[in-house]
Coordinates of C-alpha atoms in Angstrom, one line a residue:
Chain A
L3 CA 101.8 37.9 165.2
A4 CA 98.3 38.0 165.3
P5 CA 96.1 34.7 164.8
W6 CA 93.8 34.3 162.0
V7 CA 90.5 32.5 161.7
P8 CA 89.9 31.1 158.6
V9 CA 86.3 30.7 156.9
V10 CA 85.2 28.5 154.3
G11 CA 81.8 28.2 152.3
L12 CA 80.4 25.4 149.9
E13 CA 78.6 25.9 147.2
I14 CA 77.9 21.9 146.3
H15 CA 76.2 20.8 143.1
A16 CA 74.3 17.6 143.2
Q17 CA 73.0 15.9 140.1
I18 CA 69.3 14.5 140.8
S19 CA 68.9 10.7 140.3
S20 CA 65.9 10.7 137.8
N21 CA 65.6 8.8 134.9
S22 CA 65.0 12.2 132.8
K23 CA 66.3 15.4 132.8
L24 CA 65.2 18.7 134.4
F25 CA 63.3 20.7 132.1
S26 CA 63.2 17.9 128.9
G27 CA 62.5 14.1 128.6
S28 CA 65.9 13.3 127.3
E29 CA 67.4 10.0 130.0
V30 CA 70.2 10.6 132.2
Q31 CA 72.9 8.9 132.4
F32 CA 77.1 9.1 132.7
A33 CA 78.3 6.8 130.2
A34 CA 76.9 7.4 126.6
P35 CA 77.7 8.1 122.7
P36 CA 78.5 11.8 122.5
N37 CA 75.2 13.8 121.9
S38 CA 72.9 10.7 121.9
L39 CA 70.6 11.8 125.3
V40 CA 69.8 15.3 124.0
S41 CA 66.5 17.1 123.1
F42 CA 66.2 19.6 120.4
F43 CA 65.3 21.9 123.9
D44 CA 68.6 21.0 125.2
A45 CA 70.4 21.4 122.1
S46 CA 68.6 25.1 122.4
L47 CA 67.1 25.0 119.3
P48 CA 64.5 27.9 119.0
G49 CA 60.9 27.1 119.3
T50 CA 61.8 25.0 121.7
L51 CA 60.5 25.3 125.7
P52 CA 61.3 23.9 129.3
V53 CA 58.4 21.5 131.4
L54 CA 59.0 20.9 134.5
N55 CA 59.6 16.9 135.8
R56 CA 58.2 17.0 139.2
R57 CA 60.8 13.7 140.5
C58 CA 63.1 16.9 140.7
V59 CA 60.9 18.5 143.2
E60 CA 60.7 16.1 145.0
A61 CA 64.0 15.4 145.2
A62 CA 64.4 19.0 145.8
V63 CA 62.1 18.9 148.6
M64 CA 62.8 15.6 150.0
T65 CA 66.3 17.0 150.6
G66 CA 65.4 20.4 151.5
L67 CA 63.4 18.9 154.4
A68 CA 66.0 16.7 155.5
L69 CA 68.2 19.2 156.0
N70 CA 65.6 20.9 158.4
C71 CA 65.0 23.6 155.6
S72 CA 61.7 26.2 155.3
I73 CA 60.4 24.8 152.2
N74 CA 59.4 28.2 149.3
K75 CA 55.3 26.9 148.6
K76 CA 56.3 29.8 146.5
S77 CA 59.5 29.4 144.5
L78 CA 60.8 30.9 140.7
F79 CA 62.6 30.0 138.4
D80 CA 65.6 32.5 136.5
R81 CA 68.2 32.7 133.7
K82 CA 71.5 33.0 134.5
H83 CA 73.2 34.2 131.2
Y84 CA 76.7 34.2 130.0
F85 CA 78.8 32.8 127.2
Y86 CA 80.2 29.4 127.2
A87 CA 80.1 26.6 123.9
D88 CA 78.8 24.1 126.5
L89 CA 75.9 25.9 127.5
P90 CA 73.9 26.3 124.3
A91 CA 71.0 28.3 125.1
G92 CA 73.5 31.4 126.9
Y93 CA 71.8 30.8 130.0
Q94 CA 71.1 28.6 132.8
I95 CA 67.8 28.4 134.2
T96 CA 68.1 28.4 138.5
Q97 CA 66.3 29.6 140.9
Q98 CA 68.1 32.8 142.3
R99 CA 65.4 35.1 144.0
V100 CA 63.1 32.7 145.5
P101 CA 64.5 29.3 146.0
I102 CA 62.7 25.8 146.5
A103 CA 64.2 25.8 150.4
V104 CA 65.9 28.0 152.9
N105 CA 67.3 28.1 156.3
G106 CA 68.5 24.9 156.8
S107 CA 71.2 23.4 159.0
L108 CA 73.5 19.9 158.7
L109 CA 74.9 18.1 161.7
Y110 CA 78.5 16.7 161.3
S111 CA 81.3 14.9 163.2
V112 CA 84.7 15.9 163.3
C113 CA 87.4 13.8 165.0
I114 CA 89.2 15.5 167.4
D115 CA 93.2 14.7 166.9
N116 CA 92.6 12.3 164.5
K117 CA 91.0 10.2 167.5
M118 CA 88.0 8.3 166.3
S119 CA 87.5 8.1 169.7
Q120 CA 86.5 12.0 170.5
M121 CA 84.1 13.4 167.6
V122 CA 82.5 16.6 168.4
T123 CA 79.5 17.6 166.4
K124 CA 79.5 20.5 164.0
T125 CA 76.9 22.3 162.6
V126 CA 76.9 24.3 159.3
R127 CA 73.9 26.4 158.3
I128 CA 72.8 25.6 155.0
K129 CA 71.6 28.7 153.2
Q130 CA 69.4 27.5 150.9
I131 CA 68.6 24.7 147.8
Q132 CA 67.9 25.8 144.9
L133 CA 66.8 23.6 141.2
E134 CA 68.7 24.2 138.3
Q135 CA 70.0 22.9 134.7
D136 CA 73.7 21.6 134.4
S137 CA 75.9 22.5 131.9
G138 CA 77.1 20.6 128.5
K139 CA 80.1 18.9 128.9
S140 CA 83.4 20.5 127.4
L141 CA 86.7 18.0 126.4
H142 CA 89.4 20.6 125.8
D143 CA 91.8 20.0 122.9
D144 CA 94.3 21.5 123.1
T145 CA 96.6 20.6 120.4
R146 CA 94.3 21.4 117.9
S147 CA 92.9 24.6 119.7
Q148 CA 89.4 24.0 120.0
T149 CA 86.8 22.0 122.3
L150 CA 84.8 19.2 121.5
V151 CA 80.9 20.0 123.4
D152 CA 78.6 16.9 124.3
L153 CA 75.6 18.2 125.2
N154 CA 74.6 15.0 127.2
R155 CA 74.6 15.9 131.0
A156 CA 73.3 19.8 129.8
G157 CA 70.0 19.7 131.7
V158 CA 70.2 17.1 133.9
G159 CA 68.9 18.4 136.9
L160 CA 71.1 19.9 140.2
M161 CA 70.2 20.8 143.1
E162 CA 72.4 23.1 144.0
V163 CA 73.0 23.3 148.2
V164 CA 74.6 27.0 150.0
M165 CA 76.4 25.9 153.0
E166 CA 76.9 29.6 155.0
P167 CA 80.8 29.5 155.5
D168 CA 80.8 28.3 159.1
M169 CA 83.1 26.1 159.1
C170 CA 87.0 26.2 159.2
C171 CA 89.7 23.9 157.8
G172 CA 89.7 21.4 155.1
E173 CA 88.5 18.5 158.1
E174 CA 85.6 20.1 158.3
A175 CA 84.8 20.7 155.4
A176 CA 85.3 17.5 153.9
A177 CA 83.5 16.0 157.0
A178 CA 80.3 18.2 156.0
V179 CA 80.5 17.0 152.7
R180 CA 80.2 13.4 153.4
E181 CA 77.5 13.5 155.5
L182 CA 75.7 15.6 152.8
Q183 CA 76.7 12.7 150.8
L184 CA 75.2 10.5 152.8
I185 CA 72.0 11.9 153.3
L186 CA 71.5 12.1 149.8
Q187 CA 72.3 8.3 149.1
T188 CA 70.0 7.7 152.3
L189 CA 67.5 10.2 150.2
G190 CA 67.5 8.6 146.9
S191 CA 67.6 11.9 145.7
S192 CA 70.8 11.9 144.3
Q193 CA 73.5 9.0 144.1
A194 CA 76.2 11.9 144.8
V195 CA 79.0 9.4 143.5
M196 CA 82.0 12.8 143.3
A197 CA 84.3 10.5 141.0
E198 CA 81.4 10.3 138.3
G199 CA 80.3 14.3 138.3
Q200 CA 77.8 14.3 140.5
L201 CA 78.3 15.6 143.9
R202 CA 80.4 18.6 142.4
V203 CA 81.8 21.1 145.4
D204 CA 83.4 24.4 144.8
A205 CA 85.1 26.6 148.1
N206 CA 85.0 29.7 149.1
V207 CA 87.8 30.7 151.5
S208 CA 89.3 33.4 153.0
V209 CA 91.2 34.1 156.5
H210 CA 91.2 37.7 159.3
H211 CA 92.4 38.9 162.3
P212 CA 89.6 37.4 165.2
G213 CA 87.0 40.7 165.6
E214 CA 87.8 42.0 162.6
P215 CA 85.3 41.9 159.4
Y216 CA 85.8 39.1 156.8
G217 CA 88.2 39.0 154.5
V218 CA 88.6 39.1 151.0
R219 CA 87.4 35.6 149.8
T220 CA 88.3 33.2 146.5
E221 CA 86.3 30.5 144.8
V222 CA 88.6 27.2 144.5
K223 CA 87.2 24.7 141.5
N224 CA 88.2 21.6 140.5
I225 CA 87.6 19.4 142.9
N226 CA 87.2 15.8 142.7
S227 CA 87.1 13.9 146.1
L228 CA 86.7 14.8 149.5
R229 CA 90.2 13.8 150.9
F230 CA 91.2 16.7 148.2
L231 CA 88.9 18.9 149.5
A232 CA 90.4 19.0 152.1
K233 CA 93.9 19.1 150.5
A234 CA 92.8 22.6 148.6
V235 CA 90.8 24.2 151.8
D236 CA 94.4 23.8 153.3
Y237 CA 96.5 25.1 151.1
E238 CA 94.2 27.7 149.8
I239 CA 94.4 28.5 154.1
Q240 CA 98.2 28.3 154.1
R241 CA 98.4 30.5 151.0
Q242 CA 96.4 33.8 152.2
I243 CA 97.8 33.2 154.9
E244 CA 101.1 33.4 153.8
E245 CA 100.6 36.2 151.6
L246 CA 98.7 38.4 153.4
E247 CA 101.7 37.9 155.9
S248 CA 104.6 39.1 153.1
G249 CA 102.2 42.1 152.5
G250 CA 100.4 41.2 149.6
T251 CA 97.0 41.2 149.6
I252 CA 94.1 38.5 148.1
L253 CA 92.3 39.2 144.7
N254 CA 88.9 37.8 144.7
E255 CA 89.0 35.5 142.0
T256 CA 88.5 31.6 140.9
R257 CA 90.7 29.8 141.2
A258 CA 91.1 25.7 140.4
F259 CA 93.2 22.6 142.7
D260 CA 95.6 21.1 141.0
S261 CA 95.8 17.8 142.6
K262 CA 99.2 16.7 141.4
L263 CA 101.2 19.6 142.6
G264 CA 98.3 19.8 145.5
C265 CA 97.6 23.5 145.0
T266 CA 95.8 25.8 144.1
V267 CA 96.4 27.9 140.3
P268 CA 94.2 31.4 139.3
M269 CA 91.8 30.0 136.5
R270 CA 92.5 31.2 133.3
D271 CA 89.8 32.6 130.5
K272 CA 87.9 35.0 133.3
E273 CA 87.4 38.4 132.3
G274 CA 86.7 39.9 135.2
K275 CA 83.5 40.1 137.4
Q276 CA 80.6 38.8 135.5
D277 CA 77.1 40.0 135.1
Y278 CA 75.3 37.3 134.6
R279 CA 72.2 39.5 134.3
F280 CA 69.2 37.6 135.9
M281 CA 65.9 37.9 134.8
P282 CA 62.5 36.0 135.6
E283 CA 62.3 32.8 133.2
P284 CA 59.4 34.5 131.5
N285 CA 58.7 30.7 130.5
L286 CA 58.1 29.2 133.2
P287 CA 55.3 30.4 136.4
P288 CA 55.6 29.7 139.6
L289 CA 56.1 26.3 141.1
I290 CA 53.6 26.0 144.2
L291 CA 53.7 23.5 146.4
Y292 CA 51.2 22.7 149.0
D293 CA 51.2 20.6 152.1
T294 CA 47.4 18.9 153.7
K295 CA 45.9 22.1 155.0
S296 CA 46.6 24.5 151.9
L297 CA 45.7 21.0 149.2
P298 CA 42.8 22.1 146.6
A299 CA 40.4 19.8 146.6
N300 CA 39.1 18.9 143.2
M301 CA 43.2 19.3 141.8
N302 CA 44.7 16.1 140.0
H303 CA 47.3 14.7 142.5
Q304 CA 49.8 14.0 139.7
Q305 CA 50.4 17.7 139.1
V306 CA 50.5 18.3 143.3
V307 CA 53.4 18.2 145.1
N308 CA 52.4 17.7 149.2
I309 CA 54.8 17.9 151.2
D310 CA 53.5 16.7 154.1
W311 CA 53.2 13.4 152.1
I312 CA 57.1 13.8 151.2
H313 CA 57.9 14.5 154.9
E314 CA 55.7 11.1 156.0
R315 CA 57.8 9.0 153.8
L316 CA 61.5 10.1 154.6
P317 CA 63.4 7.7 155.3
D318 CA 65.7 7.4 158.7
L319 CA 68.2 9.9 158.3
P320 CA 72.8 8.8 159.2
S321 CA 72.4 9.9 162.3
V322 CA 68.9 7.9 163.6
K323 CA 70.6 5.0 161.6
R324 CA 73.3 5.7 163.8
A325 CA 71.4 6.1 166.9
K326 CA 69.6 3.3 166.3
L327 CA 72.5 0.7 166.0
V328 CA 74.3 2.0 169.3
E329 CA 71.0 1.2 171.3
Q330 CA 69.8 -1.8 169.6
Y331 CA 73.3 -3.4 169.5
G332 CA 75.5 -1.3 172.4
I333 CA 78.2 -0.2 170.0
L334 CA 80.2 3.1 170.3
P335 CA 79.3 6.0 168.6
E336 CA 82.5 6.1 166.7
H337 CA 81.4 2.2 165.9
S338 CA 78.3 3.5 164.6
F339 CA 80.0 6.2 162.2
T340 CA 82.8 3.5 160.0
L341 CA 79.5 1.2 159.9
L342 CA 77.7 3.9 158.0
N343 CA 80.7 4.8 156.4
E344 CA 81.6 1.9 154.3
D345 CA 78.9 0.3 151.6
G346 CA 77.3 -2.7 153.0
L347 CA 79.5 -2.6 156.1
T348 CA 75.8 -2.3 158.4
E349 CA 74.3 -4.9 156.2
F350 CA 76.8 -7.4 156.7
F351 CA 77.3 -6.5 160.8
E352 CA 73.5 -7.2 160.9
N353 CA 73.7 -10.1 159.1
V354 CA 76.6 -11.8 161.7
V355 CA 75.0 -10.3 164.5
N356 CA 71.7 -12.3 162.9
Q357 CA 73.4 -15.7 162.9
T358 CA 75.9 -15.9 165.3
Q359 CA 75.5 -16.4 169.2
M360 CA 78.0 -13.7 169.9
K361 CA 77.1 -10.6 171.4
P362 CA 77.4 -7.7 169.1
K363 CA 79.6 -6.3 171.3
K364 CA 82.2 -8.3 170.2
V365 CA 81.0 -9.1 166.9
I366 CA 82.2 -5.1 165.8
G367 CA 85.6 -5.8 166.4
W368 CA 85.6 -8.8 163.9
I369 CA 83.8 -6.9 161.6
L370 CA 85.9 -3.4 162.3
K371 CA 89.3 -4.6 163.0
D372 CA 89.5 -8.4 161.0
L373 CA 87.5 -7.8 158.9
L374 CA 87.3 -4.4 157.4
S375 CA 91.7 -4.1 157.8
Y376 CA 91.6 -6.6 155.2
L377 CA 89.1 -5.5 153.3
K378 CA 90.9 -2.3 152.4
Q379 CA 94.1 -3.5 152.5
H380 CA 93.1 -5.4 149.2
S381 CA 91.2 -2.3 148.0
L382 CA 88.3 -4.2 148.1
T383 CA 84.3 -3.2 148.9
V384 CA 81.7 -5.0 151.3
K385 CA 80.2 -6.5 148.4
E386 CA 83.7 -8.2 147.2
S387 CA 84.2 -9.6 150.2
P388 CA 85.3 -13.5 150.2
V389 CA 84.2 -13.9 153.7
S390 CA 80.1 -13.4 153.3
S391 CA 78.5 -12.7 156.8
F392 CA 77.2 -16.3 156.6
V393 CA 80.8 -17.9 156.9
L394 CA 82.2 -15.5 159.1
A395 CA 79.5 -15.9 161.6
D396 CA 80.2 -19.3 161.6
L397 CA 83.3 -19.4 162.6
L398 CA 82.4 -16.1 165.1
N399 CA 80.2 -19.8 166.8
L400 CA 83.0 -21.6 166.7
L401 CA 84.9 -19.6 168.8
E402 CA 81.6 -18.5 171.0
K403 CA 80.8 -22.6 171.7
K404 CA 85.1 -22.2 172.3
E405 CA 85.9 -25.1 170.4
I406 CA 88.5 -22.8 168.9
S407 CA 90.5 -19.7 170.3
S408 CA 90.3 -16.1 169.8
T409 CA 94.4 -16.7 167.9
A410 CA 93.2 -20.2 166.2
A411 CA 89.7 -17.5 165.2
K412 CA 92.0 -15.5 163.5
Q413 CA 94.2 -17.6 162.1
V414 CA 91.4 -19.0 160.2
F415 CA 90.1 -15.9 159.6
A416 CA 93.1 -15.4 157.1
E417 CA 92.7 -18.6 156.1
L418 CA 89.1 -17.8 154.9
W419 CA 89.9 -15.1 153.3
K420 CA 92.0 -17.1 150.3
G421 CA 87.8 -17.4 149.2
E422 CA 88.8 -21.7 148.4
G423 CA 85.4 -22.1 149.7
K424 CA 85.9 -24.3 152.5
T425 CA 84.3 -23.9 155.4
P426 CA 86.0 -22.9 159.2
L427 CA 84.8 -26.5 160.6
D428 CA 87.5 -27.8 157.3
I429 CA 89.8 -25.1 158.2
V430 CA 89.7 -26.0 161.9
K431 CA 90.1 -29.4 161.5
E432 CA 92.6 -29.3 158.5
K433 CA 95.0 -27.7 160.7
K434 CA 94.0 -29.2 164.3
L435 CA 92.8 -26.1 165.8
E436 CA 90.6 -27.1 168.0
L437 CA 90.6 -26.4 172.0
I438 CA 91.0 -29.1 173.6
Q439 CA 88.1 -29.6 176.5
D440 CA 89.5 -33.2 177.7
Q441 CA 91.2 -32.2 181.1
K442 CA 93.1 -36.2 181.0
E443 CA 94.4 -35.5 177.6
L444 CA 95.6 -31.9 179.0
E445 CA 97.6 -33.4 181.7
E446 CA 99.3 -35.9 179.7
I447 CA 100.3 -33.1 177.1
C448 CA 101.5 -31.0 180.4
Q449 CA 103.5 -33.8 181.6
A450 CA 104.7 -34.6 178.6
V451 CA 106.1 -31.2 178.4
I452 CA 107.5 -31.5 181.7
H453 CA 109.2 -34.7 181.0
G454 CA 110.8 -32.9 177.9
H455 CA 112.4 -30.1 179.7
E456 CA 113.8 -31.5 183.2
N457 CA 116.4 -28.8 183.3
E458 CA 113.9 -25.9 183.2
V459 CA 111.4 -27.5 185.5
I460 CA 114.4 -27.7 188.0
M461 CA 115.0 -24.0 187.5
V462 CA 111.9 -22.9 187.9
V463 CA 111.4 -24.9 191.7
L464 CA 114.6 -23.8 192.8
R465 CA 113.3 -20.3 192.2
Chain B
Q149 CA 71.6 60.8 130.6
T150 CA 73.8 59.9 128.2
V151 CA 75.6 56.7 127.4
T152 CA 78.8 56.6 128.8
V153 CA 82.3 54.6 126.6
E154 CA 82.0 52.7 130.0
V155 CA 78.2 51.5 129.2
L156 CA 78.7 50.5 126.1
D157 CA 81.8 48.4 126.1
H158 CA 80.4 47.0 128.8
L159 CA 77.0 46.3 127.2
E160 CA 79.4 45.0 124.1
H161 CA 80.6 42.3 126.2
L162 CA 77.1 40.8 127.8
A163 CA 75.2 41.0 125.0
L164 CA 77.7 39.9 122.0
V165 CA 75.8 43.2 120.3
D166 CA 78.1 46.2 118.4
F167 CA 76.4 49.4 118.6
R168 CA 80.3 50.3 117.1
D169 CA 78.8 53.5 114.8
S170 CA 77.0 57.2 116.5
E171 CA 73.4 55.3 114.9
G172 CA 73.7 52.3 116.8
I173 CA 74.7 54.5 119.8
E174 CA 71.8 57.2 119.5
R175 CA 69.3 54.1 118.7
L176 CA 70.1 53.1 122.0
Q177 CA 69.8 55.8 123.9
K178 CA 66.3 56.6 122.5
A179 CA 65.6 53.1 123.6
I180 CA 65.9 53.9 127.1
Q181 CA 64.2 56.7 126.7
F182 CA 61.7 54.7 125.6
A183 CA 61.7 52.5 128.1
D184 CA 62.1 55.4 130.7
Q185 CA 58.6 56.1 130.8
L186 CA 58.1 53.5 133.1
H187 CA 59.2 55.4 135.9
E188 CA 56.3 57.3 135.3
V189 CA 53.8 55.5 136.5
N190 CA 53.1 55.3 140.5
T191 CA 54.2 51.7 142.2
D192 CA 53.6 52.9 145.3
G193 CA 52.7 49.8 147.7
I194 CA 52.4 46.9 144.4
E195 CA 54.0 44.3 144.2
P196 CA 56.3 43.1 141.3
M197 CA 54.8 41.8 138.8
D198 CA 58.0 39.2 137.1
S199 CA 55.5 37.1 135.0
V200 CA 52.5 37.1 132.6
L201 CA 51.9 33.6 134.0
E202 CA 51.9 34.0 137.5
D203 CA 48.4 32.6 138.0
R204 CA 49.0 29.6 135.8
C205 CA 49.2 26.5 137.2
L206 CA 52.9 25.2 136.4
Y207 CA 52.3 21.7 134.6
L208 CA 54.1 18.8 135.8
R209 CA 55.8 16.1 133.6
D210 CA 56.0 12.3 134.9
D211 CA 59.9 11.1 135.2
D212 CA 59.6 9.0 131.6
V213 CA 62.4 9.2 128.8
T214 CA 60.5 10.3 126.0
E215 CA 63.2 12.1 123.9
G216 CA 66.7 12.0 122.9
N217 CA 68.1 9.7 120.6
C218 CA 68.1 12.3 117.7
T219 CA 72.5 13.0 117.5
K220 CA 71.8 12.7 113.5
E221 CA 69.4 15.4 113.0
L222 CA 71.3 17.7 115.6
M223 CA 74.5 17.5 113.9
K224 CA 72.7 19.2 110.8
N225 CA 73.2 22.0 112.8
A226 CA 77.5 21.5 113.2
R227 CA 79.2 23.8 111.1
E228 CA 81.9 21.3 112.3
K229 CA 82.4 18.0 114.0
V230 CA 84.3 15.2 115.0
E231 CA 83.0 12.0 115.6
E232 CA 79.9 13.3 117.1
Y233 CA 80.9 15.8 118.7
F234 CA 80.5 19.7 118.5
V235 CA 83.7 21.5 117.9
A236 CA 84.2 24.9 119.2
P237 CA 86.7 27.5 119.7
P238 CA 89.2 26.5 123.1
G239 CA 87.3 28.7 125.2
N240 CA 85.6 32.2 125.5
I241 CA 87.5 34.5 123.0
P242 CA 87.7 38.0 125.3
L243 CA 85.9 41.2 123.1
P244 CA 88.5 43.5 122.7
K245 CA 88.2 46.9 124.3
L246 CA 86.0 50.0 122.0
E247 CA 89.4 51.3 121.0
E248 CA 91.0 48.0 119.5
Q249 CA 87.6 46.9 117.7
D250 CA 88.0 48.2 114.0
T251 CA 91.3 46.0 113.9
F252 CA 90.5 43.0 115.8
L253 CA 87.4 42.7 113.5
Q254 CA 89.4 43.4 110.1
G255 CA 91.5 40.7 110.8
S256 CA 88.1 37.5 111.1

């Protein structure tokens, strides 16, 4: 049987972190009473017009720069038409022809054979980033055969990040999205929490034989976590291979991932291929961005988005942060990945390092093996840790000064985890875990042991 | 150039406009002919204009919350509501093919 080459591309929608919506002044907030964060424009009442939010433009430029894109100094808005109850206007304002950023790349790492020590860097090309409106939310009430519509989310700004089909499996897709998530959170352009719908991923999957043209692709939607993304992609690849190997064909369709069954199913309510009748948004002139060279002299700076100004203020991206951690503390690259992967862990680690004489290379073991495993066992975040960085540093100092052994230190740590407010020293004294340094005292103990086990001593001497 | 049944069907699906009678079809054909006059203009080497606003400045708004909180006003437009949610039919009801439309509309 000829080998199959799976091809995976992604369309990611990231909700922009802003106070108000993309084209209106209503508030952006996750949980609010239905239809309370809706302006007349969001409800698509006649006579209302879109007014672009500068913060959303800046978020898209930041993200484009972080992903090595070319920023289009002139980009355009378009209307994408389709009918759905949560899209009151009957169209979505998006950027189909000339989006704000194009031709970027994202570097991410995957482990070979699940070993963190063998990480490989991969690249996925970013086709484009476009600004667009989010739709409202539909709650399907099948029992009463109706749909309830909440427009709170309608009009919230989105950045659609299109990743070229450079990935080959679920693991790569999940790793790429995870890195994008970390970048967005570092920039602050999106909080990118998948569980709250701030980051939504659709996967495009196809398979073909090497040397042959790409196969028919399917689109997989309804993926709510990174774990499910990997599962959905891998399932779909398998399904397509099995279908083709048994002589079937792949339909160019949209499928939904069913997390309970762990499989993809065709989505209902699809009336064949959609014709979106793209047209220029007549109410919005082109979006012009400037850099220091092209900046006109007399312009009101509130009306200007300066790409260079934004570039100068970009924070350290995750890849740079990791490299700095490795250089500064002498830890391994895979350690830096784990540090950045847990919210607050890097800060915790650095706080401990700053409060102890123990070398960072030793401290990292305590952070990643002891602290992190306890946190995972109890499903706690770093912020919820019963052991603070101060307390851990205290414990490590005792170990460093050789007042206790490392075995004793682990016992103390287990005790500290109960969060009863005792200091490491309290516990050491309580459980008599101090290392004895007195030569005479040690000799007396050894003598006592030898005296108490005369038979065993004879056996040893005779050997 | 005549408008075929397929094109008609497609347009009705997209625009939810009713072209059912022959007068409607003729009007559509006349509209297309009228618009086709645009082809008489030579546009070789000319950048398409997609907006009469192309020389205008796109106004950028500050990111402040200035609207919303008017649920009561908005719900006045709702024919039906359930606890401040708008009520809609369950999913899109696909428009039937041209031949079936008479019976379809009779039922509504």
